[in-house]
Amino acid sequence: MIRNEKKLFYENNIDLVKGDAKSMWKTLKKLITAKSDERTCREIIYNGQMYTDPTKIPDIFNGYFIDSIQQLVNSINTPQSTITETAQPRQIKIKWRTFKLLDINKLKEMIMTLPNKSSPNEVNMSMLKECFESVSNPLINVINCSLETGVIPSKLKVTTIVPIKKVLNTKLIEEYRPINTMSSEAKILEKVVCEQLIQHLDINNILIEQQSGYRHKHNAESALQYVIEQWKHNLDRDQSTIVVFLDLKRAFETIDRNRLNKKLREYGVEGTVLEWFRNYLQNRKQVVKCGNFVSNELENSIGIPQGTILGPMLFNMYINDLGYNLKYCGYHLFADDTVLFITGCSLDIVDKLQDDLNLLVEWLKINKLKLNASKTKIMVVEKKPLIGNVINVTLDGEKIEIVSSIKYLGVMLDSRLELKEHINYVCRKISKKIGFLSRCSRFLSQWTKQTVYNTIILPHFNYASTVLYLANKSDVNRLQILQNRAMRIILGCDRYTSIQTMLTRLNWVDIASYLEINSLKFIHKIRLKLLPDYCINMLSYFKDIHDHNTRNRENFILDHKNKKSTQNSVFFKAVNIYNKLPNNLKECRKMAEFNSKIKRHYQKKD
């Protein structure tokens, strides 16, 4: 009876968070390890003094978070400069002066698509969904009144911060990370404005092509494939690429609000809309919550609030002209994750890189953004050590460290682009979570075990799977061993059960096929123009170079690659396989149709 009740308890808790990897992982750790809540701060050390009074700790945190940002901003010396300080000049087709007001149907659609996350005022999104008919009229009146007048209710400009430990078991206040939360009502209002802001940016083509963060059709995988393909192309021509991975200190929190308002005007934001954004940035307050205790409100006059819906898009606009003054380097942005790269065969590219870095540092200082020199790294992508041993590049007088591998957008990249480090990293993550699945498996049904697998393990195979696709056969076999281990736990099989039997039972495919399928999906998205232009422009069709009605007319052209290592690219290896697919697959006009057909195609092959 106890075993049955425990099984039911586990399954009910897991069923509540299915599909949410973060919540699932927390639930499993809580069920298995019974750890205390890391958000409870019982003791902190600030300026060498220990504080234990739970009623005072939130106020100490709040004062520290405000003061630390002010000190960081004060440390940025704005130079006298002749570089372009403002946004890159653009032709604004349509000015944005007024908001479109909301109707009940649009409000309901918007609320239903927002995730059911908690809210600091305890009116969470799930509550609003449940009682929508009762609250819809007053809620829409508040929203439309704000849009018409350009004024935001002061209660919707209060951010609640929860301090989270960056270092396990720490008591030092500087080793806590502020996690910002906002009320459900504020999220809805910001969602309304954000959708109209994105429309304005798209209509006027304002955001640069090199920005991949928080944009429709863009994601980390498209950004990774873009930079990897660029660097592999240079390797194919026996050229070295010096890559600088820039790290900004608390970038969102140090933004100059007056400069942001100025850039909004230059991007065609006027009238009531501009007044709304000004009001949005004025008189913002924050409180800190530790356990059941909340601090007093303090005004935060710097930066844009994190944890908001509008924040990322405002940040994208703020740094949109970051590369306008660069003379020699290419660059790519994913919000504040920035890479700078320059290619060549001679040492003169080091001097050119240094010149551009000096200009970039100047632009950042003018815009009140600060580079973290100790965390900014250089990696030289080359097959033979030609330039990497003699580079000496500085950042504001401090030498930048040269590394052989680095984590970028969740992927471990190495100087030879061989991905050994990334496979090791992924295997460690997956193995740890399979261990958790194994420890609780005796209390779960097969269906629940599969739910756990799909929520916390499969995403590691899924994330940037087109990068994993480039791994060599032995490394893919390591991933297959992990999948086999998970299948045996889910099905309760012994080690003598064949892999194909387990795959058939679960309706899965092996890892090599899974990664290949995901890479073919990536190529099909290019065909359907569902990826950024920088990916679409990497491929061309045979029909683009001739008018003959041949059977290859709709196929992609394979670019010539001199080296076998550089042929190991999604834009070569996966395209070659994609061209050989049956026409009924390539002619799918919707991704859902292609996804189902391509999986059946591979299962038949097995």
Short mmCIF file of N, CA and C in Angstrom, two decimals, residues 349-436:
data_model
loop_
_atom_site.label_atom_id
_atom_site.label_comp_id
_atom_site.label_asym_id
_atom_site.label_seq_id
_atom_site.Cartn_x
_atom_site.Cartn_y
_atom_site.Cartn_z
N ILE A 349 46.08 41.19 -39.39
CA ILE A 349 44.69 41.13 -38.91
C ILE A 349 44.63 41.36 -37.40
N VAL A 350 45.74 41.10 -36.70
CA VAL A 350 45.76 41.35 -35.25
C VAL A 350 45.67 42.85 -34.99
N ASP A 351 46.42 43.65 -35.76
CA ASP A 351 46.36 45.11 -35.61
C ASP A 351 44.98 45.65 -35.97
N LYS A 352 44.38 45.09 -37.03
CA LYS A 352 43.05 45.52 -37.44
C LYS A 352 42.01 45.18 -36.36
N LEU A 353 42.17 43.99 -35.77
CA LEU A 353 41.27 43.59 -34.68
C LEU A 353 41.40 44.55 -33.50
N GLN A 354 42.64 44.91 -33.16
CA GLN A 354 42.87 45.83 -32.05
C GLN A 354 42.23 47.20 -32.33
N ASP A 355 42.33 47.68 -33.56
CA ASP A 355 41.71 48.96 -33.92
C ASP A 355 40.20 48.92 -33.72
N ASP A 356 39.58 47.82 -34.18
CA ASP A 356 38.13 47.72 -34.04
C ASP A 356 37.71 47.56 -32.58
N LEU A 357 38.50 46.83 -31.81
CA LEU A 357 38.18 46.67 -30.38
C LEU A 357 38.25 48.02 -29.67
N ASN A 358 39.23 48.84 -30.02
CA ASN A 358 39.33 50.18 -29.42
C ASN A 358 38.09 51.02 -29.72
N LEU A 359 37.62 50.94 -30.99
CA LEU A 359 36.41 51.68 -31.38
C LEU A 359 35.18 51.14 -30.64
N LEU A 360 35.13 49.82 -30.49
CA LEU A 360 33.99 49.19 -29.81
C LEU A 360 33.95 49.59 -28.34
N VAL A 361 35.10 49.59 -27.68
CA VAL A 361 35.16 49.99 -26.27
C VAL A 361 34.69 51.43 -26.11
N GLU A 362 35.08 52.28 -27.04
CA GLU A 362 34.67 53.69 -27.00
C GLU A 362 33.15 53.82 -27.14
N TRP A 363 32.58 53.07 -28.09
CA TRP A 363 31.13 53.11 -28.29
C TRP A 363 30.41 52.62 -27.04
N LEU A 364 30.92 51.55 -26.43
CA LEU A 364 30.28 50.99 -25.24
C LEU A 364 30.30 51.99 -24.08
N LYS A 365 31.41 52.68 -23.91
CA LYS A 365 31.50 53.66 -22.82
C LYS A 365 30.50 54.79 -23.03
N ILE A 366 30.39 55.26 -24.27
CA ILE A 366 29.44 56.33 -24.56
C ILE A 366 28.01 55.88 -24.24
N ASN A 367 27.73 54.61 -24.47
CA ASN A 367 26.38 54.06 -24.25
C ASN A 367 26.22 53.44 -22.87
N LYS A 368 27.19 53.72 -21.96
CA LYS A 368 27.11 53.27 -20.57
C LYS A 368 27.02 51.74 -20.44
N LEU A 369 27.75 51.06 -21.29
CA LEU A 369 27.88 49.61 -21.21
C LEU A 369 29.34 49.28 -20.93
N LYS A 370 29.57 48.28 -20.09
CA LYS A 370 30.95 47.98 -19.69
C LYS A 370 31.32 46.55 -20.01
N LEU A 371 32.48 46.40 -20.66
CA LEU A 371 33.00 45.07 -20.95
C LEU A 371 33.67 44.49 -19.72
N ASN A 372 33.46 43.19 -19.52
CA ASN A 372 34.14 42.47 -18.47
C ASN A 372 35.40 41.86 -19.08
N ALA A 373 36.53 42.56 -18.91
CA ALA A 373 37.78 42.15 -19.57
C ALA A 373 38.23 40.77 -19.13
N SER A 374 38.00 40.41 -17.86
CA SER A 374 38.47 39.12 -17.36
C SER A 374 37.69 37.95 -17.94
N LYS A 375 36.44 38.20 -18.37
CA LYS A 375 35.62 37.12 -18.94
C LYS A 375 35.55 37.18 -20.47
N THR A 376 36.11 38.23 -21.06
CA THR A 376 36.20 38.31 -22.52
C THR A 376 37.38 37.45 -22.97
N LYS A 377 37.15 36.58 -23.95
CA LYS A 377 38.18 35.61 -24.38
C LYS A 377 38.39 35.67 -25.89
N ILE A 378 39.57 35.21 -26.29
CA ILE A 378 39.90 35.07 -27.72
C ILE A 378 40.12 33.60 -28.03
N MET A 379 39.58 33.17 -29.16
CA MET A 379 39.85 31.82 -29.67
C MET A 379 40.24 31.95 -31.14
N VAL A 380 41.32 31.29 -31.54
CA VAL A 380 41.78 31.34 -32.92
C VAL A 380 41.38 30.04 -33.60
N VAL A 381 40.49 30.16 -34.59
CA VAL A 381 40.01 28.99 -35.32
C VAL A 381 40.96 28.75 -36.49
N GLU A 382 41.78 27.70 -36.39
CA GLU A 382 42.74 27.35 -37.43
C GLU A 382 43.15 25.90 -37.27
N LYS A 383 43.52 25.27 -38.37
CA LYS A 383 43.92 23.86 -38.33
C LYS A 383 45.35 23.69 -37.84
N LYS A 384 46.24 24.60 -38.27
CA LYS A 384 47.64 24.58 -37.82
C LYS A 384 47.93 25.87 -37.07
N PRO A 385 48.72 25.79 -36.00
CA PRO A 385 49.01 27.00 -35.22
C PRO A 385 49.88 27.99 -35.98
N LEU A 386 49.23 29.00 -36.57
CA LEU A 386 49.94 30.01 -37.35
C LEU A 386 49.94 31.36 -36.62
N ILE A 387 48.75 31.79 -36.21
CA ILE A 387 48.61 33.11 -35.59
C ILE A 387 48.39 33.01 -34.09
N GLY A 388 47.76 31.93 -33.66
CA GLY A 388 47.34 31.81 -32.25
C GLY A 388 48.45 31.97 -31.24
N ASN A 389 49.69 31.62 -31.61
CA ASN A 389 50.80 31.68 -30.65
C ASN A 389 51.39 33.07 -30.48
N VAL A 390 51.06 34.00 -31.37
CA VAL A 390 51.73 35.31 -31.34
C VAL A 390 50.75 36.47 -31.16
N ILE A 391 49.50 36.17 -30.80
CA ILE A 391 48.50 37.23 -30.64
C ILE A 391 48.69 37.95 -29.30
N ASN A 392 48.63 39.26 -29.36
CA ASN A 392 48.64 40.08 -28.15
C ASN A 392 47.61 41.20 -28.35
N VAL A 393 46.41 40.97 -27.84
CA VAL A 393 45.31 41.92 -28.01
C VAL A 393 44.85 42.38 -26.64
N THR A 394 44.63 43.69 -26.51
CA THR A 394 44.22 44.23 -25.22
C THR A 394 42.82 44.84 -25.30
N LEU A 395 42.21 44.91 -24.15
CA LEU A 395 40.87 45.49 -24.03
C LEU A 395 40.93 46.55 -22.95
N ASP A 396 40.92 47.82 -23.38
CA ASP A 396 41.03 48.93 -22.44
C ASP A 396 42.29 48.79 -21.58
N GLY A 397 43.39 48.36 -22.23
CA GLY A 397 44.68 48.24 -21.55
C GLY A 397 44.94 46.90 -20.90
N GLU A 398 43.94 46.02 -20.84
CA GLU A 398 44.11 44.71 -20.20
C GLU A 398 44.16 43.61 -21.27
N LYS A 399 45.18 42.74 -21.19
CA LYS A 399 45.36 41.71 -22.19
C LYS A 399 44.22 40.69 -22.14
N ILE A 400 43.73 40.30 -23.32
CA ILE A 400 42.65 39.31 -23.40
C ILE A 400 43.24 37.91 -23.43
N GLU A 401 42.68 37.04 -22.62
CA GLU A 401 43.17 35.66 -22.54
C GLU A 401 42.80 34.88 -23.80
N ILE A 402 43.75 34.06 -24.29
CA ILE A 402 43.50 33.20 -25.44
C ILE A 402 43.14 31.81 -24.94
N VAL A 403 42.03 31.25 -25.42
CA VAL A 403 41.57 29.93 -24.98
C VAL A 403 41.45 28.99 -26.19
N SER A 404 41.47 27.69 -25.92
CA SER A 404 41.32 26.71 -27.00
C SER A 404 39.89 26.24 -27.15
N SER A 405 39.05 26.52 -26.14
CA SER A 405 37.62 26.19 -26.24
C SER A 405 36.84 27.15 -25.35
N ILE A 406 35.57 27.33 -25.69
CA ILE A 406 34.73 28.26 -24.93
C ILE A 406 33.26 27.90 -25.15
N LYS A 407 32.45 28.23 -24.16
CA LYS A 407 31.01 27.98 -24.26
C LYS A 407 30.34 29.20 -24.86
N TYR A 408 29.64 28.99 -25.98
CA TYR A 408 28.94 30.08 -26.65
C TYR A 408 27.52 29.63 -26.98
N LEU A 409 26.54 30.34 -26.46
CA LEU A 409 25.12 30.02 -26.66
C LEU A 409 24.82 28.56 -26.30
N GLY A 410 25.43 28.09 -25.21
CA GLY A 410 25.15 26.75 -24.73
C GLY A 410 25.90 25.64 -25.42
N VAL A 411 26.82 25.97 -26.33
CA VAL A 411 27.60 24.96 -27.06
C VAL A 411 29.08 25.20 -26.81
N MET A 412 29.81 24.12 -26.51
CA MET A 412 31.26 24.21 -26.30
C MET A 412 31.94 24.17 -27.67
N LEU A 413 32.50 25.31 -28.06
CA LEU A 413 33.21 25.40 -29.34
C LEU A 413 34.71 25.30 -29.08
N ASP A 414 35.43 24.61 -29.96
CA ASP A 414 36.88 24.50 -29.83
C ASP A 414 37.55 25.10 -31.06
N SER A 415 38.85 25.32 -30.97
CA SER A 415 39.57 26.06 -32.01
C SER A 415 39.66 25.31 -33.33
N ARG A 416 39.40 24.00 -33.32
CA ARG A 416 39.42 23.22 -34.57
C ARG A 416 38.01 22.83 -35.03
N LEU A 417 37.01 23.30 -34.27
CA LEU A 417 35.60 23.03 -34.58
C LEU A 417 35.32 21.53 -34.69
N GLU A 418 35.94 20.76 -33.81
CA GLU A 418 35.76 19.29 -33.83
C GLU A 418 34.70 18.82 -32.85
N LEU A 419 34.29 19.68 -31.92
CA LEU A 419 33.14 19.44 -31.02
C LEU A 419 33.35 18.35 -29.98
N LYS A 420 34.60 17.93 -29.75
CA LYS A 420 34.86 16.92 -28.72
C LYS A 420 34.40 17.41 -27.35
N GLU A 421 34.75 18.66 -27.04
CA GLU A 421 34.40 19.22 -25.73
C GLU A 421 32.88 19.31 -25.57
N HIS A 422 32.19 19.63 -26.65
CA HIS A 422 30.74 19.76 -26.56
C HIS A 422 30.09 18.40 -26.30
N ILE A 423 30.57 17.37 -26.96
CA ILE A 423 30.03 16.02 -26.72
C ILE A 423 30.26 15.62 -25.28
N ASN A 424 31.44 15.90 -24.74
CA ASN A 424 31.71 15.59 -23.32
C ASN A 424 30.73 16.33 -22.42
N TYR A 425 30.50 17.60 -22.73
CA TYR A 425 29.60 18.44 -21.95
C TYR A 425 28.17 17.90 -21.99
N VAL A 426 27.69 17.56 -23.18
CA VAL A 426 26.32 17.05 -23.33
C VAL A 426 26.18 15.69 -22.64
N CYS A 427 27.18 14.83 -22.78
CA CYS A 427 27.11 13.49 -22.16
C CYS A 427 27.04 13.61 -20.64
N ARG A 428 27.78 14.54 -20.06
CA ARG A 428 27.72 14.72 -18.60
C ARG A 428 26.33 15.16 -18.17
N LYS A 429 25.75 16.11 -18.90
CA LYS A 429 24.42 16.61 -18.55
C LYS A 429 23.37 15.51 -18.64
N ILE A 430 23.42 14.75 -19.74
CA ILE A 430 22.41 13.70 -19.96
C ILE A 430 22.58 12.59 -18.93
N SER A 431 23.82 12.20 -18.69
CA SER A 431 24.09 11.10 -17.75
C SER A 431 23.56 11.43 -16.36
N LYS A 432 23.73 12.67 -15.94
CA LYS A 432 23.25 13.09 -14.62
C LYS A 432 21.74 12.95 -14.53
N LYS A 433 21.05 13.34 -15.57
CA LYS A 433 19.58 13.31 -15.52
C LYS A 433 19.03 11.90 -15.72
N ILE A 434 19.76 11.08 -16.45
CA ILE A 434 19.35 9.67 -16.54
C ILE A 434 19.49 9.01 -15.17
N GLY A 435 20.52 9.43 -14.41
CA GLY A 435 20.69 8.92 -13.05
C GLY A 435 19.48 9.24 -12.18
N PHE A 436 18.96 10.46 -12.30
CA PHE A 436 17.75 10.83 -11.55
C PHE A 436 16.56 9.99 -11.99
#
